[in-house]
Each structure stands twice: as structure tokens, then as C-alpha cells.
Coordinates of N, CA and C in Angstrom, one line a residue:
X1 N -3.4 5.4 14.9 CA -3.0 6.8 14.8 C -1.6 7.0 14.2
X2 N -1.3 7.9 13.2 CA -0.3 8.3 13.4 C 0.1 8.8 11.8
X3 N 0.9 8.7 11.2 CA 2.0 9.6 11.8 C 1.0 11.0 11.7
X4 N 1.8 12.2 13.1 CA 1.1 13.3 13.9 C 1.5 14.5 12.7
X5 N 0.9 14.7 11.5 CA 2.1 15.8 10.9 C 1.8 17.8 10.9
X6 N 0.3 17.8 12.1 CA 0.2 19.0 11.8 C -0.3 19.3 13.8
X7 N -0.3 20.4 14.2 CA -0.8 20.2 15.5 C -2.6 20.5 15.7
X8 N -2.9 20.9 14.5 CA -4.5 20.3 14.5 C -4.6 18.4 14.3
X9 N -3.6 18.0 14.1 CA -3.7 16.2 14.2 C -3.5 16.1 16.0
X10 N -2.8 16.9 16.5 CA -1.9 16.3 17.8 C -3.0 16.9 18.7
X11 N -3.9 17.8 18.3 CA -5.1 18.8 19.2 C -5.9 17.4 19.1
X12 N -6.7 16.9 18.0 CA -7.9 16.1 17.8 C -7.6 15.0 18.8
X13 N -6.5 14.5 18.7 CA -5.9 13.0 18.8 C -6.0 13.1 20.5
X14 N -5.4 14.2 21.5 CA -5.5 14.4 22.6 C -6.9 14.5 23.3
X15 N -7.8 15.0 22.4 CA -9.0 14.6 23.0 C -9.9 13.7 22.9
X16 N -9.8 13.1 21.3 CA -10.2 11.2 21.6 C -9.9 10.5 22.7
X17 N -8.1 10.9 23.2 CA -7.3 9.8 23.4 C -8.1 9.4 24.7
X18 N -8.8 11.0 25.5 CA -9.3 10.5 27.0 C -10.7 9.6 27.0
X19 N -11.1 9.2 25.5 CA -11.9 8.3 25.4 C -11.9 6.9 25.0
X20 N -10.4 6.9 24.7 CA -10.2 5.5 24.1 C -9.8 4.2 25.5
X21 N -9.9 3.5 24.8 CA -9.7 1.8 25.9 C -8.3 1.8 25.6
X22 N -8.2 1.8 24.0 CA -6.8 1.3 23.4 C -6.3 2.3 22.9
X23 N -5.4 2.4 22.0 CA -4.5 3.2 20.8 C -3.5 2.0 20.3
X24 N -3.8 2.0 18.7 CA -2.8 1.6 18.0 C -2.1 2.8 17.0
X25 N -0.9 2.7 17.3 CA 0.1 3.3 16.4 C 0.5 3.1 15.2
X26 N 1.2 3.8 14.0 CA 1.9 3.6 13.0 C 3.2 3.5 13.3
X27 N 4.0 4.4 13.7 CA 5.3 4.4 13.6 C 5.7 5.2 15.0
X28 N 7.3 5.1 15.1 CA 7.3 5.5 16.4 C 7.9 7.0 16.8
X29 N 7.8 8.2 16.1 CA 7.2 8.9 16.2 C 6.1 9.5 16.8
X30 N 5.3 8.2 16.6 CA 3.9 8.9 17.3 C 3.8 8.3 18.5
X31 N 4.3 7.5 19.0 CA 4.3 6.8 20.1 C 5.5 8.0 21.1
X32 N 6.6 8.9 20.5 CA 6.8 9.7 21.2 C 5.8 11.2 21.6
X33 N 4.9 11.3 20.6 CA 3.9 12.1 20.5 C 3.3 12.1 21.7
X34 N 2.4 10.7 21.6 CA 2.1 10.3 22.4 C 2.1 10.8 24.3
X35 N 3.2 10.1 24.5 CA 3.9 10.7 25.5 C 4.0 11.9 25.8
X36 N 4.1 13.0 25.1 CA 4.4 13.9 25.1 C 2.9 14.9 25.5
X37 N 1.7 14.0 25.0 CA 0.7 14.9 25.1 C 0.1 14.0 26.8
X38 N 0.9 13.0 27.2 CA 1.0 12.6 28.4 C -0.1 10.9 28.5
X39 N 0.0 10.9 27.6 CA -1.0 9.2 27.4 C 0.1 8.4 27.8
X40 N 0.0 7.7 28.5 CA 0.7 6.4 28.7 C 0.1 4.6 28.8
X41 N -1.5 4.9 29.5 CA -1.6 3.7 30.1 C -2.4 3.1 28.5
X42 N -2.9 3.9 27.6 CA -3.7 3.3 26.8 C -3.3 2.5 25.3
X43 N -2.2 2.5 25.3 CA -1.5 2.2 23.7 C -1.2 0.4 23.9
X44 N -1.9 0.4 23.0 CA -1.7 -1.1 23.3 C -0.9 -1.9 22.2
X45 N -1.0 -1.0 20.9 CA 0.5 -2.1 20.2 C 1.4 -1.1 19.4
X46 N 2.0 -0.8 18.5 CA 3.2 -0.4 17.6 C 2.5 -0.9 16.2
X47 N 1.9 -1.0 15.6 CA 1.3 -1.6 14.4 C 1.3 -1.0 13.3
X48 N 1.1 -1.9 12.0 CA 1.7 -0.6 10.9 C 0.1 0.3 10.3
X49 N -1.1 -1.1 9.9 CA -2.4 -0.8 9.7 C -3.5 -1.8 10.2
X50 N -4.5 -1.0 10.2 CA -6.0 -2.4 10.4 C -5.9 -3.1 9.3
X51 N -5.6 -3.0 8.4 CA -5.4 -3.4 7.0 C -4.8 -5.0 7.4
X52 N -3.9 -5.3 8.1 CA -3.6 -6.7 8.7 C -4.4 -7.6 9.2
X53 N -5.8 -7.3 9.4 CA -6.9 -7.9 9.7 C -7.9 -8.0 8.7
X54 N -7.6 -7.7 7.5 CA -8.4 -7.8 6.8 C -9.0 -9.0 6.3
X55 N -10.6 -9.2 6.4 CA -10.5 -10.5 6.0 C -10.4 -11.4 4.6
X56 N -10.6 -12.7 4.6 CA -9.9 -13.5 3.3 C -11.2 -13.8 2.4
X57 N -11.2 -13.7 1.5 CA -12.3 -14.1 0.4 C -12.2 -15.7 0.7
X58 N -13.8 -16.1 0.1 CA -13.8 -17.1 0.3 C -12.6 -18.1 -1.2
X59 N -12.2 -19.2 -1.1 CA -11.3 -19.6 -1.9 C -12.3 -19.7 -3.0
X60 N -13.2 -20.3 -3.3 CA -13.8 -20.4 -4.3 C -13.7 -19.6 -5.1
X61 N -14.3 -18.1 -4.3 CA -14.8 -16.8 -4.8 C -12.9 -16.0 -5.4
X62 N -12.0 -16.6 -4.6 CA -10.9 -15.9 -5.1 C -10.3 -16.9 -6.6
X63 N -10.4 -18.2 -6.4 CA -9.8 -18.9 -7.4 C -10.5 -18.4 -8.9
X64 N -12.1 -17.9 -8.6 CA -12.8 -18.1 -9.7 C -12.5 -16.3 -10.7
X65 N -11.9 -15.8 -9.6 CA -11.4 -14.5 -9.9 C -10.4 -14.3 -11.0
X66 N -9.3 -15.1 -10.3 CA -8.0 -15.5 -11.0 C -8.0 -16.1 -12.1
X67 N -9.1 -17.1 -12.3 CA -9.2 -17.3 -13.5 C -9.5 -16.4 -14.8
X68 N -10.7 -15.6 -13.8 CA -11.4 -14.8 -14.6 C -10.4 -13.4 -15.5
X69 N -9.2 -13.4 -14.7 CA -8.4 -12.1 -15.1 C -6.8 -13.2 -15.7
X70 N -7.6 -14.0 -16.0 CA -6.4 -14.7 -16.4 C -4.6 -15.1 -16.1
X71 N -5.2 -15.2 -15.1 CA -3.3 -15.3 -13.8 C -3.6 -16.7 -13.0
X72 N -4.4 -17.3 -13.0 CA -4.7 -18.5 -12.4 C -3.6 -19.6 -12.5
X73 N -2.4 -19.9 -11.4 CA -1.7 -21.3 -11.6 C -0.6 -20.4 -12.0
X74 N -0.4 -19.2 -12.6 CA 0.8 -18.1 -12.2 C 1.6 -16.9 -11.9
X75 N 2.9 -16.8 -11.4 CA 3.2 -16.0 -10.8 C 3.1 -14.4 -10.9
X76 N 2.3 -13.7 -10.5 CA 1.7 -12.2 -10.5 C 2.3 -11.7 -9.3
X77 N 2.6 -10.1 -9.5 CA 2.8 -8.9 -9.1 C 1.9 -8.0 -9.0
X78 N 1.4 -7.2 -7.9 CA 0.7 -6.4 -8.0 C 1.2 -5.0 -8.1
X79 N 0.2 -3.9 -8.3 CA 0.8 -3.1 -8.5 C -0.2 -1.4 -8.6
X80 N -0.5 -0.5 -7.4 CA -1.4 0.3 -7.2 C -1.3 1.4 -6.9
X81 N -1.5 2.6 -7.8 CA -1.1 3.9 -7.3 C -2.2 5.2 -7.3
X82 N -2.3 6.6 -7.5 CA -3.0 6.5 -7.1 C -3.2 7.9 -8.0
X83 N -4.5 8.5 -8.1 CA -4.6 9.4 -9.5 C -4.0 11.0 -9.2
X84 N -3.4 11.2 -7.9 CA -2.5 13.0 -8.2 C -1.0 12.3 -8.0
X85 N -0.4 10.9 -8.5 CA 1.3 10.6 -8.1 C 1.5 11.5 -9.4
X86 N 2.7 12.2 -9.1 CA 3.1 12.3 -10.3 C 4.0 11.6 -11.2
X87 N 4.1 12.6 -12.6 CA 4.8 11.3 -13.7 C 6.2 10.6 -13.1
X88 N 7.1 11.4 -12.3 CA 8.4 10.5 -11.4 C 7.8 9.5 -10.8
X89 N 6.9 10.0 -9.8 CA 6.6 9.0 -9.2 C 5.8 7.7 -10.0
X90 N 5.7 7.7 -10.7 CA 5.2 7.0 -12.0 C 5.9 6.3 -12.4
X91 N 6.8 6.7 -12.8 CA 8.3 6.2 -13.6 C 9.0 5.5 -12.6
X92 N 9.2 5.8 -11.1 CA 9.7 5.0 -10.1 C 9.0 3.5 -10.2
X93 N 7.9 3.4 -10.0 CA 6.9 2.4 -10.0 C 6.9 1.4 -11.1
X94 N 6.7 2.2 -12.1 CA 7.6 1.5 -13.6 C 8.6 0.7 -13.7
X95 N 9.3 1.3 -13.6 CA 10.9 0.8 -13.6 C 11.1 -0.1 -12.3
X96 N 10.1 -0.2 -11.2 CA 10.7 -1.1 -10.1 C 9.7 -3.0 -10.9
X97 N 8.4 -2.3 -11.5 CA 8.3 -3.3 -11.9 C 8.4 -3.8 -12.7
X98 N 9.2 -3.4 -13.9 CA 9.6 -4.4 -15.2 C 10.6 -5.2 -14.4
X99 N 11.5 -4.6 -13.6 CA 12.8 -5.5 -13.2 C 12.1 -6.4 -11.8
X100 N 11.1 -6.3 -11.7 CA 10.3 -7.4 -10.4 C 9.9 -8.6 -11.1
X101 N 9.0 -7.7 -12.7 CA 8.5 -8.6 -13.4 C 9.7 -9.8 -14.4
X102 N 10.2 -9.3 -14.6 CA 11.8 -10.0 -15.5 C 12.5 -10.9 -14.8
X103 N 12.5 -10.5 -13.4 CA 13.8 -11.3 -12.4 C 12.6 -12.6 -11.9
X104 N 10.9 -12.0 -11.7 CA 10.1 -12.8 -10.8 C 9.4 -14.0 -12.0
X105 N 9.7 -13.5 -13.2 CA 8.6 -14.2 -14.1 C 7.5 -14.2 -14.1
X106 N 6.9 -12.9 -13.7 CA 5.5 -12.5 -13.4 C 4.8 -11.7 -14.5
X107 N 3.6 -11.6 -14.0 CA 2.8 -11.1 -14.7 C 2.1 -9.7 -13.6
X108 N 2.2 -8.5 -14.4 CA 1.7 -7.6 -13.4 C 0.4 -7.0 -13.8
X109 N -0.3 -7.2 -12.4 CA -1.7 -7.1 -12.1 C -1.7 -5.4 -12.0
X110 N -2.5 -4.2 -12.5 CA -2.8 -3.2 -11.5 C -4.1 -3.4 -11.4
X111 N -4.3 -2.4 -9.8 CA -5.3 -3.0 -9.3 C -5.5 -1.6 -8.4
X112 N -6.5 -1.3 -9.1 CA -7.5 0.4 -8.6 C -8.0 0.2 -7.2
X113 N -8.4 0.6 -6.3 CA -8.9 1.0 -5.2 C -9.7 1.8 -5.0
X114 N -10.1 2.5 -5.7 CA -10.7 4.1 -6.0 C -11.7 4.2 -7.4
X115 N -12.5 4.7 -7.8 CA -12.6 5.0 -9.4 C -14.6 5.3 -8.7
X116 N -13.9 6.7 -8.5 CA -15.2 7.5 -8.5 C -15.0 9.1 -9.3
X117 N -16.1 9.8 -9.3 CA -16.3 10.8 -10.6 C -15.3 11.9 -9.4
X118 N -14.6 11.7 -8.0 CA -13.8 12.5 -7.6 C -12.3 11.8 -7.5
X119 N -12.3 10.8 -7.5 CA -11.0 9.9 -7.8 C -11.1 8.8 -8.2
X120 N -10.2 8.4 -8.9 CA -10.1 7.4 -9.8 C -8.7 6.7 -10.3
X121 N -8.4 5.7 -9.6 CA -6.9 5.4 -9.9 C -6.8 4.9 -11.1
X122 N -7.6 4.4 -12.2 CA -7.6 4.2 -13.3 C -6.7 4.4 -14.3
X123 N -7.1 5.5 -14.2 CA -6.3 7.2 -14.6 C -5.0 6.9 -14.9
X124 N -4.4 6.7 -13.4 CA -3.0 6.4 -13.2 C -2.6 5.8 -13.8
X125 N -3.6 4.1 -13.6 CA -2.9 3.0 -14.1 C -2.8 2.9 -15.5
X126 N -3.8 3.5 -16.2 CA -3.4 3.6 -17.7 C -2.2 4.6 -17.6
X127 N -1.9 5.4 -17.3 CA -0.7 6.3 -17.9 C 0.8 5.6 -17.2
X128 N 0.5 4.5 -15.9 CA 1.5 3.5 -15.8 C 1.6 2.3 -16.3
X129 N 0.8 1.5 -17.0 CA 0.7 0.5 -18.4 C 1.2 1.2 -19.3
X130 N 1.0 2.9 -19.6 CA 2.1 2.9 -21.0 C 3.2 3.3 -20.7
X131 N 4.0 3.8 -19.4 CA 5.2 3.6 -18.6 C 6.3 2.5 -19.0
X132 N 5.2 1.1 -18.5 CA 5.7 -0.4 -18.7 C 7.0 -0.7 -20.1
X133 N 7.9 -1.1 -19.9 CA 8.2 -1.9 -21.3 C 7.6 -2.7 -21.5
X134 N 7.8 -3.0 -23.6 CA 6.9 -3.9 -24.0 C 6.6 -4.9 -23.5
X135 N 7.7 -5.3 -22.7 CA 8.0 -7.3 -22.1 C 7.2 -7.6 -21.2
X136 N 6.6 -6.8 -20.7 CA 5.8 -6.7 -19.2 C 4.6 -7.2 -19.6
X137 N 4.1 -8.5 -19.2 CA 2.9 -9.0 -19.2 C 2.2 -8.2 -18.3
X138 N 1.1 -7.7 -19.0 CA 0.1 -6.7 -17.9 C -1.6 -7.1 -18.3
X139 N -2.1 -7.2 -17.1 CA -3.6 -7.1 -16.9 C -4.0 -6.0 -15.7
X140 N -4.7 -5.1 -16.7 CA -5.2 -3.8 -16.1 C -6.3 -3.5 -16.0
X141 N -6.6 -4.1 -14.5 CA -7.9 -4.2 -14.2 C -8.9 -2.8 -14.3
X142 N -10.3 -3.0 -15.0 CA -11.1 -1.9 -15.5 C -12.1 -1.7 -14.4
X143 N -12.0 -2.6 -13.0 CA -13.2 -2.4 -12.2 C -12.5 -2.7 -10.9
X144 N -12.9 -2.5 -9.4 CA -12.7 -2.9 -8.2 C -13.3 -4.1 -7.8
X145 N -12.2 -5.1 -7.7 CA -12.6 -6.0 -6.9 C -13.3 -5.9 -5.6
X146 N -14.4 -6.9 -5.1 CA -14.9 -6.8 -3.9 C -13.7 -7.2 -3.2
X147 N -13.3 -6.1 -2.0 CA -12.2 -6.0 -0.5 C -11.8 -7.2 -0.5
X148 N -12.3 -8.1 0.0 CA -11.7 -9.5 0.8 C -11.0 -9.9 -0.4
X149 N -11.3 -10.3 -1.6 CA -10.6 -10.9 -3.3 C -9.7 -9.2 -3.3
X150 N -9.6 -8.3 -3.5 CA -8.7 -7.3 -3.5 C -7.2 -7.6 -2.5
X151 N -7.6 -7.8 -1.4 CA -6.8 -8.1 -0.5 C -5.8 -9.3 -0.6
X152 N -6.8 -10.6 -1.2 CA -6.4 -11.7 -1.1 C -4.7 -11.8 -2.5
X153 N -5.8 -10.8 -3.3 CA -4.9 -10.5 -4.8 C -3.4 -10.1 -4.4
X154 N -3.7 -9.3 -3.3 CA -2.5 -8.2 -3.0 C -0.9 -9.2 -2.0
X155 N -2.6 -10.3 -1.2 CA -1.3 -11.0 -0.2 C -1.0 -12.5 -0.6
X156 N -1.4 -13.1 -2.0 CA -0.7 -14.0 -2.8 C 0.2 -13.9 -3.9
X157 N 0.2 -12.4 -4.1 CA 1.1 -12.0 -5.2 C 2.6 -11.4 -4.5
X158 N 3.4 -12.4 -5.7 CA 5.0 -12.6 -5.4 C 5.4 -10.9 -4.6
X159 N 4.8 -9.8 -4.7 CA 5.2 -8.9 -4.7 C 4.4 -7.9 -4.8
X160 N 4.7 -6.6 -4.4 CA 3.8 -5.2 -4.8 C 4.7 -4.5 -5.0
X161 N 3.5 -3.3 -5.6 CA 4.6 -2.0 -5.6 C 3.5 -0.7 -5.9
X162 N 4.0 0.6 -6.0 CA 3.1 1.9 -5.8 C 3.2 2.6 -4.8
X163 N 1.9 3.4 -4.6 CA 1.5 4.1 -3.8 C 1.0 4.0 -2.8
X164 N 0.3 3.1 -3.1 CA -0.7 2.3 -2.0 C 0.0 2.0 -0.9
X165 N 0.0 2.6 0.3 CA 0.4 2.0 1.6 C -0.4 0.6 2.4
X166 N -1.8 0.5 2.0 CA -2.4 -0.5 2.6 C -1.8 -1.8 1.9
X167 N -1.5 -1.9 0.7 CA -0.8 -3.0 -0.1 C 0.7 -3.4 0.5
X168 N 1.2 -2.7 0.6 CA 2.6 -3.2 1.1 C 2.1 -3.8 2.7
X169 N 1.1 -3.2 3.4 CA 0.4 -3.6 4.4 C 0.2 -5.0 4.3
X170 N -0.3 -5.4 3.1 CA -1.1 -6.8 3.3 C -0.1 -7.5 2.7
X171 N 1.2 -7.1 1.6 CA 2.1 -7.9 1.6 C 3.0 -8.5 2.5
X172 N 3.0 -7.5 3.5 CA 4.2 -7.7 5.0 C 3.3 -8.6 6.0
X173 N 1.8 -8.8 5.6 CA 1.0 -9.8 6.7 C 1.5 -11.3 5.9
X174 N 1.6 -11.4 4.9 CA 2.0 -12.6 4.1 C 3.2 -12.7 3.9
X175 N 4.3 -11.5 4.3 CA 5.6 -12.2 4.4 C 6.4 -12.2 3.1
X176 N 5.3 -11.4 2.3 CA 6.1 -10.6 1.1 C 6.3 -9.3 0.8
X177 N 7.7 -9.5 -0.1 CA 8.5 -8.2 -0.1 C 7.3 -7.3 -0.7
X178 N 8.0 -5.4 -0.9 CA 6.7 -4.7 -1.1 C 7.6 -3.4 -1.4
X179 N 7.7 -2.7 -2.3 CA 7.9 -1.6 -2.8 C 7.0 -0.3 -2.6
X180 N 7.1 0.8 -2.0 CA 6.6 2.2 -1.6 C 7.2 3.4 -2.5
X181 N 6.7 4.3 -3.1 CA 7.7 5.2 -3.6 C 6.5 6.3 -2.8
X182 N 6.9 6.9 -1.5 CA 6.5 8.1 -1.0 C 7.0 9.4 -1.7
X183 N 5.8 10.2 -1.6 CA 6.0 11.4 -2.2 C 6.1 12.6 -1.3
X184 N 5.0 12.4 -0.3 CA 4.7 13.3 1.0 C 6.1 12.9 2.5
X185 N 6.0 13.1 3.6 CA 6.5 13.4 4.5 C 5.6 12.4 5.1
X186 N 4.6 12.4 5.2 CA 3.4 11.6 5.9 C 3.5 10.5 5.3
X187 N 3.4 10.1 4.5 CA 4.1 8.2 3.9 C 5.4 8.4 4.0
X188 N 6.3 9.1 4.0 CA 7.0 8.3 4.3 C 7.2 8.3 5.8
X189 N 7.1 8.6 6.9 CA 7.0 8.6 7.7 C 5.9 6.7 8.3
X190 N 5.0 7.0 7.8 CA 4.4 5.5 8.0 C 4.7 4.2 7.5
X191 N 5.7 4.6 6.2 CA 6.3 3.3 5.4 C 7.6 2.9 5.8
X192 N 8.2 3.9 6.5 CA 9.6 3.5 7.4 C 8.9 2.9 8.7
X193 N 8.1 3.1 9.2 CA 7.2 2.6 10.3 C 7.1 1.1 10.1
X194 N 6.4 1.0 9.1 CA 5.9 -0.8 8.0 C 7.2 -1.3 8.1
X195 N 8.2 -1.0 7.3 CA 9.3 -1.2 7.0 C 10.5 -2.1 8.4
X196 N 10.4 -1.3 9.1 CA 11.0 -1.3 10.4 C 10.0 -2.3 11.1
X197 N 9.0 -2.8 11.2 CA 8.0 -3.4 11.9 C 7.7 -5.1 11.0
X198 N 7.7 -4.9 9.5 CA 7.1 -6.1 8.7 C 7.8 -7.3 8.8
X199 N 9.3 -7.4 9.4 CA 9.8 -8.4 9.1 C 10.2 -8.9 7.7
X200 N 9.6 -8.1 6.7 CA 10.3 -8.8 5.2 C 10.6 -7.6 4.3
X201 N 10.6 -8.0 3.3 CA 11.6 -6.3 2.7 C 10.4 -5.5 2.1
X202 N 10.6 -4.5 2.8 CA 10.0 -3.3 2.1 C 10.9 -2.3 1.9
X203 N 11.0 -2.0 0.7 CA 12.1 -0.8 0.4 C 11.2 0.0 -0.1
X204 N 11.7 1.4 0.5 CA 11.1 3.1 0.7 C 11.6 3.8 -0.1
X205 N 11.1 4.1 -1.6 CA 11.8 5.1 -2.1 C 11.0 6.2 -1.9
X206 N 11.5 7.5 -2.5 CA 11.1 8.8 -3.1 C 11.6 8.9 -4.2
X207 N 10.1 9.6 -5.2 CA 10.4 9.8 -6.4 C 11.4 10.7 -6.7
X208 N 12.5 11.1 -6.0 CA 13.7 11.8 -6.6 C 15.3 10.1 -6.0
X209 N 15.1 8.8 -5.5 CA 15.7 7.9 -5.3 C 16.4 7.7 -6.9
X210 N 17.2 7.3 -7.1 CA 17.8 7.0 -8.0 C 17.6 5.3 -7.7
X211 N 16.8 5.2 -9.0 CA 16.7 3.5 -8.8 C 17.6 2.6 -9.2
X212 N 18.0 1.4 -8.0 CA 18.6 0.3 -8.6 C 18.3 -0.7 -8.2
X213 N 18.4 -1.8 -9.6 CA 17.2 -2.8 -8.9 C 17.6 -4.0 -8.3

């Protein structure tokens, strides 16, 4: 659960909560919430997402991937946003990864999550491939990987960056750094959560941050 940002979230949440065994949290915030609506005995950890249990492709099935998108045997960046960020928030994302890609020697991956006839990160990613400078080796993926190879993509690669909160999720389960540019109140609220919790760097911007890299 978490972050609490309206009190129809804090109404719903109070009356699951008398049905739950457990409660895992995002950020701590809600864990004062929490308290507040009087739960105490049921919370059982501080966690950022389920997204840290996600499981692993088979190696076969991921190696024959990598080949297939041509990054096999080198260093890749990922990189996932999402189709209403706007053009700042765009440009943030941009600019964090030509200078990820230049310093890392990487090649950046985007990598859709979405792409139905009501959302479609596609979208994005083409109008953030023409963002990119020319130098930026980029492969812009035209389909969704099956989950387990999406995930695996996300938590072997030097690095992330975007919108995507679950990605910086699976970067901090592997112990790699991970770029957020929140736009809302409610990410950021859960990415300072990640942040504070992952143990490796994740830096929080907002698309009005003045970037430096």
C-alpha cells in the first residue's frame, strides 16, 4: 500500500486492512497513516514494490533475446516512460541518458510496458529516441517482451531511467543505480521511499530539476 494521497485511498485501505494477515508498505508516510487509522499488529515490512519478486526468465530464453535485439556481450541502459509524461519530463530523461550512455559506454534499450489501443508507451519512446543525441546508440523496442525477459532486461542493465517506477524497482533488487523523473506528488512520494530503502543510487528528479550529470 501506499503512498495514501486522497482520503477515499485512506477510507478503502481501513477496511481491507481488518481483513489482511499482512500489509506491505511503500514509503513511510504510510506506515504513519497507518497508525493513525489504528493498525498496528498487521504490517509486516517497509518495502518499496512486489516488483522485487519478480521472477527470472529462463537464461536460455533471456540470452536468445539479447541476441535477438542486438546488445548480447554489451553494456546496455534501459530506459521507460510512459505515453501522458510530458515533453520536460522527456527532455529530463534524455539528457539523463546520453550522459549515462557516454560516461557508461552503453547502448540504450527503450523498453514499452504498455502498448494498447488505450495506452501505449511507444508513443513516448519514439518522441524520446528523437530527444536522444545523435551519439546515442539506441534500440527501440517495437513490441513487449514476455515479464520475466522484461524484468531480467531491466535488472542486468548498467542502469535505468524514466518514468517507470517498477524499473528503478528491479534495478535497486540488483544493486543498480536508477534514475526517476516524477511528475505527480504520488511518485514522488514512492521514489523517495525506493530511494531511502534500495541501498544503491537512485536519484529523484522533477521535470522542473535542473539537471546535472
Amino acid at each position: 500500500l501506499g503512498p495514501f494521497t486522497s482520503d477515499e485511498h485512506t477510507t478503502a485501505a481501513a477496511r481491507l486492512l481488518t481483513l489482511a494477515r499482512e500489509v506491505h508498505v511503500r514509503d513511510r508516510e504510510s506506515l504513519q497513516t497507518l497508525a493513525d487509522l489504528g493498525v498496528n499488529g498487521p504490517v509486516s515490512t517497509y518495502a518499496p514494490d512486489a516488483a522485487m519478486g519478480c521472477k527470472e526468465a529462463q537464461a536460455e530464453e533471456f540470452d536468445t533475446f539479447l541476441r535477438g535485439i542486438g546488445v548480447a556481450g554489451t553494456r546496455y541502459l534501459v530506459a521507460s516512460v510512459r505515453p501522458n509524461d510530458t515533453i520536460r519530463t522527456l527532455e529530463q530523461v534524455a539528457r539523463a541518458v546520453e550522459t549515462a550512455a557516454a560516461k557508461q559506454d552503453a547502448i540504450a534499450v527503450l523498453l514499452p510496458h504498455c502498448a494498447s489501443k488505450w495506452i501505449d508507451d511507444r508513443l513516448a519512446l519514439n518522441t524520446l529516441e528523437g530527444l536522444l543525441a545523435g551519439g546515442v546508440k539506441v534500440v527501440n523496442l517495437a513490441s513487449i517482451p514476455p515479464d520475466p525477459v522484461s524484468a531480467d532486461l531491466v535488472r542486468n542493465a548498467v542502469s535505468s531511467f524514466g518514468t517507470r517506477f517498477h524499473n528503478a524497482v528491479l534495478s535497486a533488487s540488483a544493486a543498480r543505480p536508477a534514475v526517476l523523473v516524477c511528475e505527480s506528488e504520488y511518485d514522488l512520494q514512492r521514489a523517495t521511499g525506493l530511494a531511502d530503502l534500495s541501498g544503491t543510487a537512485i536519484a529523484v528528479l522533477t521535470p522542473s530539476t535542473r539537471f546535472v550529470p
